Short mmCIF file of C-alpha atoms in Angstrom, two decimals:
data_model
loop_
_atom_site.label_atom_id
_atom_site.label_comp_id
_atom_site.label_asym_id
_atom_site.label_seq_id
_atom_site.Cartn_x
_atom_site.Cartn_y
_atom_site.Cartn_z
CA UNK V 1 -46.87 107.97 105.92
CA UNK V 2 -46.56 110.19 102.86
CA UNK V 3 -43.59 111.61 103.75
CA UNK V 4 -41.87 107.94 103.63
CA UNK V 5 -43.70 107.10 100.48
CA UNK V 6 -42.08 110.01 98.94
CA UNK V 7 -38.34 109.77 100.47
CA UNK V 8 -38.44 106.04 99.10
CA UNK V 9 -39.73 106.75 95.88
CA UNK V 10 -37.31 109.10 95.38
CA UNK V 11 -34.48 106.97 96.07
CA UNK V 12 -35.97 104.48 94.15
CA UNK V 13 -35.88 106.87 91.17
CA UNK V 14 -32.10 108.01 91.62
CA UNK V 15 -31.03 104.21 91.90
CA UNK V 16 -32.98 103.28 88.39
CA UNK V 17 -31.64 107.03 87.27
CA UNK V 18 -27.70 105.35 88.25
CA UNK V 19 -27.85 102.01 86.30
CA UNK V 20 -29.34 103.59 83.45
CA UNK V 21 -26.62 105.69 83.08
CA UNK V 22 -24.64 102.47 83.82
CA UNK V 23 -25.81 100.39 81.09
CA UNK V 24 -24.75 102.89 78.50
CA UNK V 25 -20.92 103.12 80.92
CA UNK V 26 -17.75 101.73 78.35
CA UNK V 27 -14.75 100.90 80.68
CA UNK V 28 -12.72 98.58 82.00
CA UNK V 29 -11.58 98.16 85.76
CA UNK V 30 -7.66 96.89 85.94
CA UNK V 31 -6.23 93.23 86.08
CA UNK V 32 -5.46 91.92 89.20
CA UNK V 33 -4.24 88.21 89.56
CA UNK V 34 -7.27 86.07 90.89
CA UNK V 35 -6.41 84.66 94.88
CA UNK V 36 -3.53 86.84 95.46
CA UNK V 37 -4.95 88.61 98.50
CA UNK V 38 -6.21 92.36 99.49
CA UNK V 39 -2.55 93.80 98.10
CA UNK V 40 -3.50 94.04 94.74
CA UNK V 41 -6.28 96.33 95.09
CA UNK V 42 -7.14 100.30 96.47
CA UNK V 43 -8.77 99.34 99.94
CA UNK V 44 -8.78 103.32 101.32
CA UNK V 45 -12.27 105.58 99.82
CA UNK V 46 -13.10 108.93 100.79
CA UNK V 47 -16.87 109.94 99.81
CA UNK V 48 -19.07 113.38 99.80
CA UNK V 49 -22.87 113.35 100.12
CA UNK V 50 -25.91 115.24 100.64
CA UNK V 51 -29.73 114.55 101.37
CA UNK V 52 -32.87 115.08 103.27
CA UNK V 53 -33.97 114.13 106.67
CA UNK V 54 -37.22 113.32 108.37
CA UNK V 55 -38.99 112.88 111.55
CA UNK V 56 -41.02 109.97 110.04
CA UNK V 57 -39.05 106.19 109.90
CA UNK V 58 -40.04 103.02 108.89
CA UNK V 59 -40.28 102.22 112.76
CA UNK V 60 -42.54 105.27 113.77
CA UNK V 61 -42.62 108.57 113.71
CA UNK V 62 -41.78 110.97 116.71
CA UNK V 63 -44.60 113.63 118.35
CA UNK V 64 -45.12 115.11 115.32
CA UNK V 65 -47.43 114.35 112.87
CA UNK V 66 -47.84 116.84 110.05
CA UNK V 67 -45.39 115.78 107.03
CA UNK V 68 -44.68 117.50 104.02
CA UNK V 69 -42.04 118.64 101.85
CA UNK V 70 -41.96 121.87 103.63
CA UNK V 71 -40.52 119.40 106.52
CA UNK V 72 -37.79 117.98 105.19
CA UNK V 73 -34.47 119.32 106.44
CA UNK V 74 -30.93 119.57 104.41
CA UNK V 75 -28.22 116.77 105.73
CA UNK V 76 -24.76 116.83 105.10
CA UNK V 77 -21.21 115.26 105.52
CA UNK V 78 -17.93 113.03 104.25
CA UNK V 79 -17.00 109.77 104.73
CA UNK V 80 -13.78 107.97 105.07
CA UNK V 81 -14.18 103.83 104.25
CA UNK V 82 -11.58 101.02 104.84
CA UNK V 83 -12.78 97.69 102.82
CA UNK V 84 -11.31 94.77 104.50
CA UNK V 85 -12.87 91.70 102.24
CA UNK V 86 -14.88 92.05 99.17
CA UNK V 87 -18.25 91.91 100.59
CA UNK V 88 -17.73 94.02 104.17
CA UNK V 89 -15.99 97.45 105.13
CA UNK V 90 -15.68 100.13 108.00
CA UNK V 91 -16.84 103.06 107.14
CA UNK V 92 -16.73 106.52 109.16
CA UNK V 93 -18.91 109.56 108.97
CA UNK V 94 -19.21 112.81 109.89
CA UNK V 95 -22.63 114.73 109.49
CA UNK V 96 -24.33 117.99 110.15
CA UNK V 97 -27.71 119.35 109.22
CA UNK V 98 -31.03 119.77 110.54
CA UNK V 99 -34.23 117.74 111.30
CA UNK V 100 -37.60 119.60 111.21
CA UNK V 101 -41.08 118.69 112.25
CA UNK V 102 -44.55 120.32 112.13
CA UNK V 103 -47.98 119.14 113.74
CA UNK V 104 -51.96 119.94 112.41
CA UNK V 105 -53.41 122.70 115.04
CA UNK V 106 -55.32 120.62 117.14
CA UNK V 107 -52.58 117.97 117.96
CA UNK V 108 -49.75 120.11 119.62
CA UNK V 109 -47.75 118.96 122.17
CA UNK V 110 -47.62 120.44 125.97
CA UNK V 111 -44.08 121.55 126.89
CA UNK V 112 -43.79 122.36 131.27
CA UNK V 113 -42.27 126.13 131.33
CA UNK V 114 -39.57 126.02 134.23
CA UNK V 115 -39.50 129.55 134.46
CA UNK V 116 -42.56 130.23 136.92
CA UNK V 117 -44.11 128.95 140.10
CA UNK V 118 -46.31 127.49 139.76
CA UNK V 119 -45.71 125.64 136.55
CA UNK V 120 -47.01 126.86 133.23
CA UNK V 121 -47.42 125.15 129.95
CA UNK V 122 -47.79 126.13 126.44
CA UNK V 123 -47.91 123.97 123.10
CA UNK V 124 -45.59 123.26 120.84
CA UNK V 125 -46.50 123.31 117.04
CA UNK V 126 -43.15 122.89 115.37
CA UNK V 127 -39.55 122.10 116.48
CA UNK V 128 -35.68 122.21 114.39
CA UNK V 129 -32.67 120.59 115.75
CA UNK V 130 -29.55 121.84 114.71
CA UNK V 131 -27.01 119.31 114.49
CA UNK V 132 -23.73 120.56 114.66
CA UNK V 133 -21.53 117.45 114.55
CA UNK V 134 -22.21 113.96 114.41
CA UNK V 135 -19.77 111.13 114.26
CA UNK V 136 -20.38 107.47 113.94
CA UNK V 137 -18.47 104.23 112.63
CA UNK V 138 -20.72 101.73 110.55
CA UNK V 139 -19.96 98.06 109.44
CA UNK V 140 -21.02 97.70 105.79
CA UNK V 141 -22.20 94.98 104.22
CA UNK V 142 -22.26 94.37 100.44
CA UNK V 143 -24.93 91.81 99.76
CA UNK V 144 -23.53 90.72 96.12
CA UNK V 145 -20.66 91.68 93.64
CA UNK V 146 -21.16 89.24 91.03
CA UNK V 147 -22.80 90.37 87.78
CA UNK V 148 -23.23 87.73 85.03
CA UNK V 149 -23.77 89.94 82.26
CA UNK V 150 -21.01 92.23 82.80
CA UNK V 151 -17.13 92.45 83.28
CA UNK V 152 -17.30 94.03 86.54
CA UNK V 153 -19.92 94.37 89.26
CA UNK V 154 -22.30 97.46 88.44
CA UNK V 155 -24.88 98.24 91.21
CA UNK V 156 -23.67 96.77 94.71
CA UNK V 157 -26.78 96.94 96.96
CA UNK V 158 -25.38 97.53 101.00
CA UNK V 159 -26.44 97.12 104.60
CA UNK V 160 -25.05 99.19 107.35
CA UNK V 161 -24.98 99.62 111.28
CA UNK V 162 -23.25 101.33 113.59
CA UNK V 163 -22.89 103.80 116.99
CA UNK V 164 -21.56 107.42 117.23
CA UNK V 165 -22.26 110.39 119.36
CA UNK V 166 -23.66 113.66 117.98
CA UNK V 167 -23.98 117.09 119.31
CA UNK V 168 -26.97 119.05 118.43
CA UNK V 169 -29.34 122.53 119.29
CA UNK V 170 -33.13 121.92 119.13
CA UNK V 171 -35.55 125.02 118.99
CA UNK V 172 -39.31 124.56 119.20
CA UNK V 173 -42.33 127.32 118.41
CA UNK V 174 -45.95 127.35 119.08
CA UNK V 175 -47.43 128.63 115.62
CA UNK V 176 -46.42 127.76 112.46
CA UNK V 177 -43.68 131.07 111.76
CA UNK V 178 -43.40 131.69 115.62
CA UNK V 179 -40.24 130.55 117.81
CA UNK V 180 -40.69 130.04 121.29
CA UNK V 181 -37.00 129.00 122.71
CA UNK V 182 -35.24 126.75 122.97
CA UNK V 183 -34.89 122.80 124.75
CA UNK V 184 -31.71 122.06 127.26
CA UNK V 185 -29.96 118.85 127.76
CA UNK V 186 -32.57 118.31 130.15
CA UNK V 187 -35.37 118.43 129.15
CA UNK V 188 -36.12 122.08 130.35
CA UNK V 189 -37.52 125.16 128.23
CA UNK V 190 -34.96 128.11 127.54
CA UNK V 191 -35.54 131.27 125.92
CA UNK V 192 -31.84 132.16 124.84
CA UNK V 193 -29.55 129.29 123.30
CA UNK V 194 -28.41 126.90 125.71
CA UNK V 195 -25.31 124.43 125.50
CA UNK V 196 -25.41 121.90 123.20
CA UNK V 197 -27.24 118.29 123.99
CA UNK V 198 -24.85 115.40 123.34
CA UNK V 199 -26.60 111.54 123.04
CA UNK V 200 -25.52 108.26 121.39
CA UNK V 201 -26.80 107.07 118.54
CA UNK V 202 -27.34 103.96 115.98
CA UNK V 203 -27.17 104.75 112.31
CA UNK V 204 -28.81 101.33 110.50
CA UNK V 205 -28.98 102.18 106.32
CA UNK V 206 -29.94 100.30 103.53
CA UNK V 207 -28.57 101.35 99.89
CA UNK V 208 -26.76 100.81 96.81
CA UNK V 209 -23.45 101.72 94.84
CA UNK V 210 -23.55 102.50 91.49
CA UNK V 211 -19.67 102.36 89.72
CA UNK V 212 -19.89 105.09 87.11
CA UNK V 213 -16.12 105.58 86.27
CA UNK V 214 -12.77 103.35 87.16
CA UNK V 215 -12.52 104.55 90.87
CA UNK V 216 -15.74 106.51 91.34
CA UNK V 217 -19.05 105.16 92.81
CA UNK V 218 -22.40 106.63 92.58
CA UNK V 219 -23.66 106.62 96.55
CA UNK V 220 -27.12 106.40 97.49
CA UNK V 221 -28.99 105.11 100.59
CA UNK V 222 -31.53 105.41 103.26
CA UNK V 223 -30.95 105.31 107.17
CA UNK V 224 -32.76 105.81 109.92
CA UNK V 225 -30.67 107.32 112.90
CA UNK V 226 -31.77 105.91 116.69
CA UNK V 227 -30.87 108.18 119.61
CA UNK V 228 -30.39 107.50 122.85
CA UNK V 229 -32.39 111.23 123.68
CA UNK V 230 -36.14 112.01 124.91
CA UNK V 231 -36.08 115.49 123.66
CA UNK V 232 -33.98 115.62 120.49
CA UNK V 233 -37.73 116.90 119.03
CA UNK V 234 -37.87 119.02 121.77
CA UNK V 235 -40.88 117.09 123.24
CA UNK V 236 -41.12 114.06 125.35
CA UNK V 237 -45.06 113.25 124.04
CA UNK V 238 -44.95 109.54 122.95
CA UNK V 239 -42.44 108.77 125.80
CA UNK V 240 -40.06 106.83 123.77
CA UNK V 241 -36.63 108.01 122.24
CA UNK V 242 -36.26 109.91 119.40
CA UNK V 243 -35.37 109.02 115.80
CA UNK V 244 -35.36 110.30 112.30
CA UNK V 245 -34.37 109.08 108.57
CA UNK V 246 -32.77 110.72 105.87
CA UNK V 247 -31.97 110.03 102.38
CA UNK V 248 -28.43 110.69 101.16
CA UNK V 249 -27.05 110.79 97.42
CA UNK V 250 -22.94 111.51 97.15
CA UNK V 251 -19.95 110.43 95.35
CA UNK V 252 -17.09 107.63 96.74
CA UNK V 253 -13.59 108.07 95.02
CA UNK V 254 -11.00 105.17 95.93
CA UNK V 255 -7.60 106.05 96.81
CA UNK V 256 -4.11 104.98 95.92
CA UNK V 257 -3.09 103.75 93.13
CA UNK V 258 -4.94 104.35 90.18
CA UNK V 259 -3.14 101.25 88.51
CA UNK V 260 -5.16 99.01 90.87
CA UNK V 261 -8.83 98.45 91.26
CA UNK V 262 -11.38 99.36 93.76
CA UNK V 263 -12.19 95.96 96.06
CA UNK V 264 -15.08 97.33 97.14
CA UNK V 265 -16.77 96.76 93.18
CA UNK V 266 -14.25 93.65 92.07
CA UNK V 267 -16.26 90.91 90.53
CA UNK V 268 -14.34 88.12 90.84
CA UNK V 269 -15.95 86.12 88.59
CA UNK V 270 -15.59 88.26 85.91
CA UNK V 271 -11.81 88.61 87.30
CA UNK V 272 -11.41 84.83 87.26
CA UNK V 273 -12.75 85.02 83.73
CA UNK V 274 -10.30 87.93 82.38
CA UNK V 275 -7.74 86.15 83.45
CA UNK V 276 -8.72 82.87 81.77
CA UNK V 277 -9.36 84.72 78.42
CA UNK V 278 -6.13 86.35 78.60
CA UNK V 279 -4.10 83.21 79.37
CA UNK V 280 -6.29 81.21 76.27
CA UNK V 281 -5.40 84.15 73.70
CA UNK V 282 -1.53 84.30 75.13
CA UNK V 283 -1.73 80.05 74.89
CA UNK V 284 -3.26 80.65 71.10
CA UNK V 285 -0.93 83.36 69.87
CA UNK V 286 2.34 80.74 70.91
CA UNK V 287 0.51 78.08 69.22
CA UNK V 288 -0.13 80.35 65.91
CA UNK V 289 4.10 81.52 66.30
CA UNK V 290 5.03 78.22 66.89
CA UNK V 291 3.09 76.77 63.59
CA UNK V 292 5.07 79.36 61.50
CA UNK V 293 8.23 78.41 62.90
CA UNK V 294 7.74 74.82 62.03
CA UNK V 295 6.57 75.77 58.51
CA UNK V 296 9.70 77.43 58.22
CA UNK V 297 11.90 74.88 59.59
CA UNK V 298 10.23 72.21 57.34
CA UNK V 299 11.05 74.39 54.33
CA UNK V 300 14.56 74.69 55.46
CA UNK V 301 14.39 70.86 55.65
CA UNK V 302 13.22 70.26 52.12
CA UNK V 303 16.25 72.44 51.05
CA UNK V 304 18.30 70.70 53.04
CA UNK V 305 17.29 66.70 51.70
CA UNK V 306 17.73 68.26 47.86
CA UNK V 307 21.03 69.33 48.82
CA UNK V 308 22.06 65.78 50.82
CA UNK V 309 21.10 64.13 47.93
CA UNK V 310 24.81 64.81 46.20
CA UNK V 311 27.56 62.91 46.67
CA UNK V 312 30.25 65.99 46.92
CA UNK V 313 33.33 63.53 47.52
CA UNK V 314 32.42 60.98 45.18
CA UNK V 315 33.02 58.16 47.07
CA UNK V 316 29.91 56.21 46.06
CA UNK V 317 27.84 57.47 49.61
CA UNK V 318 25.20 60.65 49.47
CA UNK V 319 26.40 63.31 51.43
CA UNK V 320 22.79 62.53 53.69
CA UNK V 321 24.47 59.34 54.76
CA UNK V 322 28.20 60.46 54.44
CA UNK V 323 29.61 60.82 58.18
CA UNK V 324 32.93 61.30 56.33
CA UNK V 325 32.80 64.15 53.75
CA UNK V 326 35.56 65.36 51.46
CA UNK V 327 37.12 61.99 51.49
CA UNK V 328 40.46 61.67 49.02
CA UNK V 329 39.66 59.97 45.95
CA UNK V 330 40.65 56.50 45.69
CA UNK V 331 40.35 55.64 49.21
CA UNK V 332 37.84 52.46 49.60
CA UNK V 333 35.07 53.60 52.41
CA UNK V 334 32.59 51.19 54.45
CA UNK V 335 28.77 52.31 53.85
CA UNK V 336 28.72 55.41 56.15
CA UNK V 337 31.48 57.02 53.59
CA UNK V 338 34.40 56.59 56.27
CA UNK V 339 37.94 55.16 55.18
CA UNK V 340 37.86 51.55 55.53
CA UNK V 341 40.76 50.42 58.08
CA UNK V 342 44.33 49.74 57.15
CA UNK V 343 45.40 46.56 59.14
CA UNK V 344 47.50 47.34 62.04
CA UNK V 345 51.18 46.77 62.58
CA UNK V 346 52.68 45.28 65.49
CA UNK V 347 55.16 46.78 66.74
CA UNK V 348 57.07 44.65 69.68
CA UNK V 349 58.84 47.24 72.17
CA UNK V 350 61.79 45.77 73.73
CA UNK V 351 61.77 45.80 77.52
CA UNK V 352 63.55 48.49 79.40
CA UNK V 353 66.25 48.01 81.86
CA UNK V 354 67.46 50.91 83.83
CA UNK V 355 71.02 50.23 85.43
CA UNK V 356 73.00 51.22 88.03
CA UNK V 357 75.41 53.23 85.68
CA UNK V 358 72.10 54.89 84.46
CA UNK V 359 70.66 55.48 87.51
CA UNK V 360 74.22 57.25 88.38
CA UNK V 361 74.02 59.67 85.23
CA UNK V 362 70.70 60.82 86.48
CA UNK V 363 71.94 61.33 90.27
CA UNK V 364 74.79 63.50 88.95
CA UNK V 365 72.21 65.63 86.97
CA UNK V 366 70.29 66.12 89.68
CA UNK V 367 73.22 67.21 92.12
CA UNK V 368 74.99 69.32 89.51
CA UNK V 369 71.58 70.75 88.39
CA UNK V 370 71.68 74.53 89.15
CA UNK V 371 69.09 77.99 88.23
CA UNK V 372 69.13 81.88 88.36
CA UNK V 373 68.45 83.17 91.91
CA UNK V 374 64.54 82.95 92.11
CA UNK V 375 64.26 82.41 88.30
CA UNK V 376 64.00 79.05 85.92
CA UNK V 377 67.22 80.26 84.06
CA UNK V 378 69.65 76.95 84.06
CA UNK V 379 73.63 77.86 84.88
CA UNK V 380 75.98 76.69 82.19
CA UNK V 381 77.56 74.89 84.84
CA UNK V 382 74.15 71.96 84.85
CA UNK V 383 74.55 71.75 80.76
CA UNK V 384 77.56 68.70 81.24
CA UNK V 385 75.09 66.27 83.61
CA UNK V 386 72.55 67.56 81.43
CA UNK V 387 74.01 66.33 78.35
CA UNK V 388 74.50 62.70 79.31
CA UNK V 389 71.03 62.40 80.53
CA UNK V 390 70.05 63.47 76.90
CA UNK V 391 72.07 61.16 75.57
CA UNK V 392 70.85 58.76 77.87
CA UNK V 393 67.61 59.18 76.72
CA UNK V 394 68.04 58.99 73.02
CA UNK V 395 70.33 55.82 73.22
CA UNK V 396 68.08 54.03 75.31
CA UNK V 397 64.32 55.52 74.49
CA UNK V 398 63.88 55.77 78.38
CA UNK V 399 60.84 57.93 79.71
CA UNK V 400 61.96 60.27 82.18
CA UNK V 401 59.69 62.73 84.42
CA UNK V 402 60.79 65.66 85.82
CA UNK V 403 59.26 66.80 89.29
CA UNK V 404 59.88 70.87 90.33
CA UNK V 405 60.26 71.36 93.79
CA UNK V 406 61.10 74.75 96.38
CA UNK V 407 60.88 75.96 99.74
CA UNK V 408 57.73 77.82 101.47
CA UNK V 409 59.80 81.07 100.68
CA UNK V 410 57.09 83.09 98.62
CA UNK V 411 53.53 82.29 98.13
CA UNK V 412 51.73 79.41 97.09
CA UNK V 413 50.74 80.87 93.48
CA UNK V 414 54.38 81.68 92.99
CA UNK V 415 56.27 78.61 94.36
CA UNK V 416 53.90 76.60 92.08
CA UNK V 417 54.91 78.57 88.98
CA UNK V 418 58.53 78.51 89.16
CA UNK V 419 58.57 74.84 90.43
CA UNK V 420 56.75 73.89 86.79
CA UNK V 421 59.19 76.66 85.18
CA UNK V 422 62.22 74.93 86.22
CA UNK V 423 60.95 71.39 85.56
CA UNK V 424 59.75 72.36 81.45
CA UNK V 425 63.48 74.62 81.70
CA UNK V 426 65.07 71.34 81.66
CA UNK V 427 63.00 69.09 79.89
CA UNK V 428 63.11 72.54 76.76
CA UNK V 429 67.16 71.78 77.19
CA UNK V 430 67.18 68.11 76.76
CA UNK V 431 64.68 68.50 73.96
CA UNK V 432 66.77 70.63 72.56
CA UNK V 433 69.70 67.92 72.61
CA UNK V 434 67.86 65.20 70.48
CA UNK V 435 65.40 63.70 73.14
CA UNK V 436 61.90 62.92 72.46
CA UNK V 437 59.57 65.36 74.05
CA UNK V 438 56.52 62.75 74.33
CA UNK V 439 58.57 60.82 76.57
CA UNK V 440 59.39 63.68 79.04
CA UNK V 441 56.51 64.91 81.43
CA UNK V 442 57.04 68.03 83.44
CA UNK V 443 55.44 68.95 86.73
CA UNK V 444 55.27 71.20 89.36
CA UNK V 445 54.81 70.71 93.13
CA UNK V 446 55.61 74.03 94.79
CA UNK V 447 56.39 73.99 98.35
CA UNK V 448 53.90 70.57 98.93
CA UNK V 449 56.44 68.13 98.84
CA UNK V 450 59.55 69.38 100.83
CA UNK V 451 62.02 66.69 101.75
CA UNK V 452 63.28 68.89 104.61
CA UNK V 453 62.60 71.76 106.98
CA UNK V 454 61.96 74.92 105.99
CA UNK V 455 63.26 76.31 109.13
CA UNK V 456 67.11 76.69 108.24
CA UNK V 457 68.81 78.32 105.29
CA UNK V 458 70.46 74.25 104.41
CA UNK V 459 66.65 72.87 104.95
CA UNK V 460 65.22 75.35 102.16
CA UNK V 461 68.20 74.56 99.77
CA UNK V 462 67.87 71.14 99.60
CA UNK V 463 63.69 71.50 99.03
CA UNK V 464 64.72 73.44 95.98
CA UNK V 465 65.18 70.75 93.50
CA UNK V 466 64.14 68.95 90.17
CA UNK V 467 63.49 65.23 90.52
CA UNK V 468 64.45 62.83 87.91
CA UNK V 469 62.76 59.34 87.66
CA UNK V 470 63.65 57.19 84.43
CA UNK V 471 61.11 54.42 83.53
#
């Protein structure tokens, strides 16, 4: 029992050793966006660690009864962890060491010698087990992350179980300096090394986490290893399987990103609460801009009233209320400074009347009416026709519009262009002779309108034409 008093006092002491040192910790663990999932964080750790084992558990000791400190072997390994939610991981280990035991004279154990007939016995004072590998993969549990008092979770106290297989060499002596041999697989007695004995076993561990640095975590814990072996103390005395503890102290550094925070020690709370405080003093600094910007856009106001006050115009209305600055002086204005209206004129417009003579004038135009090969130039030969319908126009004040047509020679971008060319060709010519512009309209169809097929050389000619309609 004093062996187990010790081992827990002394983890005891490194775990109050680890948050004293972390009370008097100044850092800060990154900013991750509260609910957004396992992305945002470094889920991979890799950890180093060393300790002491035991023969003596919480759950009974083995055949040997003797402890001391002289006992206690050296343990050893790395571990490679995979946190899946805040509060639970996988972890895997690898370990190697040894695991010694001594008994009082007096209370030896009785090993059967297989080397003789008929069997011999001798005691056995004192065994080590060499283990040369051992292997397991442990669920861990992480009973809380929340810390009230702090930004981030400090100490996270753990749980763990799991199974793995280890391989291991277990010599026994009957005095307290003197080696006998060596145990088999079996069971038997062997004076030179035999091959390594292979079981199954259950690593269960209690311990705690200590986060000393952005990344790095202060490791300690106790477990006590099961193993599915009779003779892993060399002795098969109390009948039952074998077992053995250890304490283990070792560092855990996260990997990836070093932007991102460790889930493993995330206090979500304290998260929740970051990002809270950071959202208040972002909500409090656009509240202090946006106060100065209406301070400054009242003063701009003031400056702007004095200034409305005058009545630049001097039409009897302050430029505040004038919708109609820099009026001429003299004009009389209603009470939002604007001209007051002049009363209108009618004007009666006599009714057109297009004849059959006019209607003629137009048709001659039209056939006479004659461009540049695949240009809007006009021939001289159109100007005669041309000239009437200008007269026309001016003696009568009839509205004409002037449609541009052509064949599907060409593309549509082009046969649209010179089909508007043409049509403002002639309507620049009859403006030219005297007729009023505002009552010509020129337009362009392109190819979109043909009056007949495209097919033959006399079908495309007569689709290349300007239309004239008098109103």
């Amino acid at each position: 029992m004093q062996i187990k008093k010790t081992l827990l006092l002394g983890m005891g002491a490194l775990m109050a050793l680890g948050g004293q040192a972390q009370q008097t910790a100044d850092y800060s663990i990154p900013r991750v966006t509260p609910f957004s999932g396992v992305n945002d964080y470094r889920t991979w750790s890799i950890g180093v660690w060393g300790g002491l084992s035991a023969p003596a558990t919480p759950f009974g000791n083995n055949d040997f009864k003797r402890m001391g400190f002289d006992q206690l072997g050296a343990i050893y390994g790395i571990s490679l962890k995979k946190q899946i939610y805040h509060g639970f991981g996988l972890q895997a280990d690898v370990m190697r060491g040894q695991v010694k035991g001594h008994n009082k004279a007096g209370q030896d154990n009785w090993l059967a010698l297989h080397d003789g007939d008929p069997l011999t016995f001798t005691f056995v004072r004192n065994f080590k087990t060499s283990i040369d590998l051992a292997a397991s993969v442990s669920g861990v549990f992480t009973l809380g992350t929340i810390n009230w008092l702090n930004r981030q979770a400090t100490v996270l106290p753990y749980i763990s179980a799991g199974g793995g297989y280890m391989r291991f060499h277990t010599q026994v002596g009957n005095t307290d300096d003197e080696s006998v041999g060596y145990i088999n697989a079996r069971g038997d007695f062997d004076e030179s090394k035999p091959d390594a004995s292979t079981a199954f076993y259950i690593p269960v561990g209690i311990g705690a986490k200590f986060n000393v640095a952005t990344g790095i975590n202060l490791d300690l814990s106790y477990r006590t290893n099961f193993i599915n072996h009779h003779f892993f103390d060399g002795v098969n005395g109390s009948g039952h399987q074998d077992k053995f503890s250890g304490v283990r102290i070792g560092l855990e550094f996260a990997l990836g990103n070093r932007s991102k925070p460790q889930l493993a020690v995330v206090n979500a709370p304290a998260q929740l609460a970051m990002d809270l405080y950071e959202r208040n003093q972002d909500l409090k600094r656009k509240i202090d801009q946006s106060n100065e910007e209406n301070k400054q856009a009242i003063e701009g106001l003031r400056g702007q009233l004095e200034d409305a006050k005058k009545d630049s115009d001097g039409d009897g209305v302050a430029d505040i209320f004038d919708k109609c600055p820099n009026t001429e002086s003299g004009v009389r204005v209603d009470g939002a400074g604007c001209p007051l209206p002049q009363p209108k004129q009618i004007i009666k417009q006599e009714k057109v009347v297009v004849t059959q003579q006019d209607r003629k004038i137009v048709d001659e135009a039209i056939k006479d009416l004659e461009f540049d090969l695949g240009k809007a130039t006009i021939r001289a030969a159109s100007f005669p026709s041309l000239d009437r319908v200008a007269e026309l126009l001016v003696n009568k004040h009839f509205s004409l519009k002037l449609a541009g047509h052509t064949d599907n020679t060409g593309s549509n971008t082009l046969n649209m262009r010179l089909s508007k060319e043409r049509a403002e060709s002639v309507k620049a010519y009859l403006v030219s002779k005297g007729a009023n512009a505002s009552r010509i309209e020129a337009v362009g169809y392109g190819s979109s309108q043909p009056i007949a097929t495209n097919d033959t050389p006399e079908g495309r000619q007569q689709n290349r034409r300007v239309e004239f309609t008098l109103y």
